[in-house]
Coordinates of C-alpha atoms in Angstrom, one line a residue:
M204 CA -14.0 -8.9 31.0
G205 CA -11.9 -6.1 30.7
R206 CA -11.1 -6.1 26.8
P207 CA -13.5 -4.2 24.4
I208 CA -15.1 -6.8 22.3
S209 CA -14.8 -4.4 19.0
G210 CA -14.2 -0.9 20.1
N211 CA -16.8 1.5 20.6
H212 CA -19.9 2.2 18.8
A213 CA -22.4 5.2 18.9
I214 CA -25.8 5.7 17.4
E215 CA -27.5 9.0 16.9
A216 CA -31.1 9.2 15.5
V217 CA -33.5 11.8 14.6
V218 CA -37.4 10.7 14.9
F219 CA -39.9 12.6 13.0
E220 CA -43.6 12.8 13.9
R221 CA -44.8 10.6 10.7
P222 CA -43.2 8.6 8.4
F223 CA -41.6 10.0 5.3
S224 CA -44.0 11.0 2.4
Q225 CA -43.2 9.7 -1.0
S226 CA -42.3 13.2 -2.2
S227 CA -39.7 13.3 0.9
V228 CA -38.3 9.8 0.0
E229 CA -37.6 10.9 -3.7
F230 CA -35.6 13.9 -2.2
L231 CA -33.7 11.2 -0.1
L232 CA -32.7 9.4 -3.2
T233 CA -30.6 12.3 -4.0
L234 CA -28.4 11.5 -1.1
E235 CA -26.6 9.0 -3.5
Q236 CA -24.9 11.9 -5.1
S237 CA -24.8 14.4 -2.3
L238 CA -23.1 12.1 0.1
A239 CA -21.2 9.9 -2.2
K240 CA -17.8 10.9 -0.8
R241 CA -18.8 10.1 2.8
Y242 CA -20.8 7.1 2.0
P243 CA -19.8 5.4 -1.2
L244 CA -22.3 2.5 -0.8
F245 CA -25.9 3.3 -1.5
S246 CA -29.0 1.1 -1.8
P247 CA -32.8 2.3 -1.7
I248 CA -34.9 0.6 0.8
K249 CA -38.1 -0.9 -0.7
V250 CA -41.2 -2.2 1.0
V251 CA -43.8 -4.7 -0.2
Q252 CA -47.4 -4.3 1.0
M253 CA -50.0 -7.1 0.6
R254 CA -53.6 -6.4 0.4
T255 CA -56.2 -9.0 0.6
E256 CA -59.6 -8.4 -0.8
N257 CA -62.4 -10.4 -2.2
S258 CA -61.0 -10.6 -5.7
G259 CA -57.8 -11.7 -4.3
S260 CA -54.5 -10.5 -3.1
K261 CA -52.7 -7.6 -4.4
M262 CA -48.9 -6.7 -3.9
T263 CA -47.6 -3.1 -4.1
E264 CA -44.0 -2.0 -3.8
F265 CA -42.7 1.1 -3.0
Q266 CA -39.5 3.2 -1.9
A267 CA -39.6 3.7 1.8
G268 CA -36.0 5.2 2.3
V269 CA -32.4 4.8 1.8
S270 CA -29.3 3.0 3.3
L271 CA -25.7 4.3 3.0
K272 CA -22.5 3.1 4.3
Q273 CA -18.8 3.7 4.7
L274 CA -16.6 0.6 5.0
K275 CA -13.2 0.0 6.6
K276 CA -10.6 -1.9 5.0
E277 CA -11.8 -5.2 6.2
K278 CA -15.0 -4.6 4.4
K279 CA -16.8 -3.9 7.7
P280 CA -18.8 -0.8 8.2
A281 CA -17.1 2.3 9.6
W282 CA -20.2 4.5 9.3
S283 CA -23.7 3.8 8.3
L284 CA -26.7 6.1 7.6
K285 CA -30.3 5.0 7.2
A286 CA -33.4 7.0 6.6
D287 CA -36.7 5.1 6.5
A288 CA -40.2 5.1 8.0
N289 CA -39.9 8.1 10.4
N290 CA -36.3 7.5 11.4
I291 CA -32.8 8.9 10.4
I292 CA -30.1 6.8 12.1
I293 CA -26.4 7.4 11.8
T294 CA -24.1 4.9 13.4
C295 CA -20.4 5.3 13.8
F296 CA -18.4 2.0 14.3
E297 CA -15.2 3.7 14.9
Y298 CA -16.4 5.9 17.9
T299 CA -13.4 7.5 20.1
R300 CA -14.8 10.7 21.8
W301 CA -18.0 12.7 21.3
E302 CA -16.0 15.9 20.9
E303 CA -14.1 14.1 17.9
I304 CA -17.2 12.4 16.3
S305 CA -19.9 14.7 16.8
P306 CA -19.1 17.3 14.1
Q307 CA -19.5 14.9 11.3
A308 CA -22.3 12.9 12.8
I309 CA -24.3 16.3 13.3
D310 CA -23.6 17.6 9.8
D311 CA -24.8 14.4 8.4
L312 CA -28.0 14.4 10.4
V313 CA -28.6 18.1 9.4
H314 CA -28.0 17.4 5.8
V315 CA -30.3 14.5 5.7
I316 CA -33.0 16.5 7.8
N317 CA -32.8 19.3 5.1
V318 CA -33.4 16.8 2.4
G319 CA -36.0 14.7 3.8
A320 CA -38.1 16.9 6.1
D321 CA -41.0 19.0 5.2
D322 CA -43.4 21.7 6.9
Q323 CA -45.9 19.0 7.6
N324 CA -43.6 16.5 9.4
P325 CA -41.4 18.1 12.2
V326 CA -38.7 16.6 14.1
H327 CA -40.1 14.9 17.1
H328 CA -37.0 14.0 19.2
L329 CA -33.2 13.5 18.8
T330 CA -31.5 10.4 20.4
L331 CA -27.8 9.7 21.1
Q332 CA -27.1 6.2 22.0
T333 CA -23.5 4.8 23.1
V334 CA -22.7 1.0 23.1
D335 CA -19.7 -0.5 24.8
R336 CA -19.2 -4.2 25.1
F337 CA -16.4 -6.0 26.7
I338 CA -15.3 -9.6 26.8
E339 CA -13.9 -11.6 29.5
D340 CA -10.2 -12.7 29.5
P341 CA -10.5 -16.6 29.9
E342 CA -7.2 -16.4 32.0
E343 CA -8.7 -13.9 34.5
K344 CA -11.3 -14.4 37.1
Y345 CA -14.4 -12.6 36.9
S346 CA -14.5 -9.1 38.9
I347 CA -16.7 -6.5 38.5
N348 CA -13.9 -3.8 38.9
L349 CA -12.3 -5.0 35.6
V350 CA -14.6 -2.8 33.9
F351 CA -16.7 -0.9 36.4
N352 CA -15.9 1.3 39.5
P353 CA -17.7 -0.7 42.4
E354 CA -18.3 2.8 44.3
S355 CA -20.1 4.1 41.2
R356 CA -23.4 5.7 42.1
Y357 CA -24.9 4.1 38.8
L358 CA -24.5 0.6 40.3
T359 CA -26.4 -1.0 43.0
R360 CA -24.8 -3.0 45.9
Q361 CA -26.6 -6.0 44.7
A362 CA -25.0 -5.8 41.2
V363 CA -21.7 -5.5 42.8
E364 CA -22.2 -8.6 45.0
A365 CA -24.4 -10.7 42.5
G366 CA -21.7 -12.4 40.7
T367 CA -21.1 -13.0 37.0
L368 CA -24.9 -12.4 35.9
W369 CA -26.8 -9.1 36.6
H370 CA -28.3 -6.0 35.2
V371 CA -29.2 -2.6 36.3
H372 CA -31.4 -0.4 34.1
Q373 CA -32.4 2.8 34.9
G374 CA -33.3 6.5 33.9
W375 CA -33.6 10.2 34.9
F376 CA -34.4 13.5 33.5
Q377 CA -32.2 16.5 33.2
D378 CA -33.4 20.2 32.4
T379 CA -31.9 21.3 29.2
G380 CA -32.3 25.0 29.9
I381 CA -34.2 25.4 26.7
A382 CA -37.9 26.5 27.1
D383 CA -39.6 23.6 28.9
G384 CA -37.3 20.8 27.2
R385 CA -36.1 18.1 29.2
Q386 CA -33.4 15.3 28.5
L387 CA -34.1 11.8 29.2
N388 CA -31.0 9.7 30.2
I389 CA -31.1 5.8 30.0
L390 CA -28.4 3.7 31.4
N391 CA -28.6 -0.1 30.8
L392 CA -25.7 -2.2 32.4
S393 CA -25.5 -6.0 32.1
T394 CA -23.5 -9.1 31.9
N395 CA -24.1 -12.3 30.0
V396 CA -22.7 -15.5 29.5
T397 CA -22.1 -16.9 26.0
A398 CA -21.4 -20.6 25.4
T399 CA -19.8 -22.2 22.4
Y400 CA -21.1 -25.6 21.3
G401 CA -19.3 -28.1 19.1
Y402 CA -21.0 -30.7 16.8
H403 CA -19.4 -34.0 15.9
H404 CA -20.7 -36.1 13.2
H405 CA -20.0 -39.8 13.5
D406 CA -20.5 -42.3 10.4

């Protein structure tokens, strides 16, 4: 249980009040050139809508946003950027520390906001999500202290004593010191058991 399953991941997102207008989406398409060095893989996101009327069905296709990626040597994503609907989401799959990763993530977010935002559609909120996953060593017996500090104030006594399956989901607000702004912290901790099944075919 003490080994990270595939390193650390961090997701940072900006949410707008409303979905991007078609004019904003056209500006987002210019990211293919302006962010080419950072995100070499670019693809537009298209949405198909179907409308049913008395005369029959009508399908329309339109551009909803863009998706950009930077790959690692193993062809897996190192960074990804997605802007569609009313979201801009940047994911770092090689997360180390916030101090090291945040300058690039914030620069990318600001760049996309400046390209896709307009006066009629302000930013509603900003989210930072960090995901850590650990896998149990089959040679070791389960113990919560292989990953967590049992004395942590973020764990309940029941979680510490429950055995291999438990979850603790909680949240709290903090003052930001900026006007009336408050920061919502959400912490979700859980364990699960994954079983592997084999299939044998007999003639």
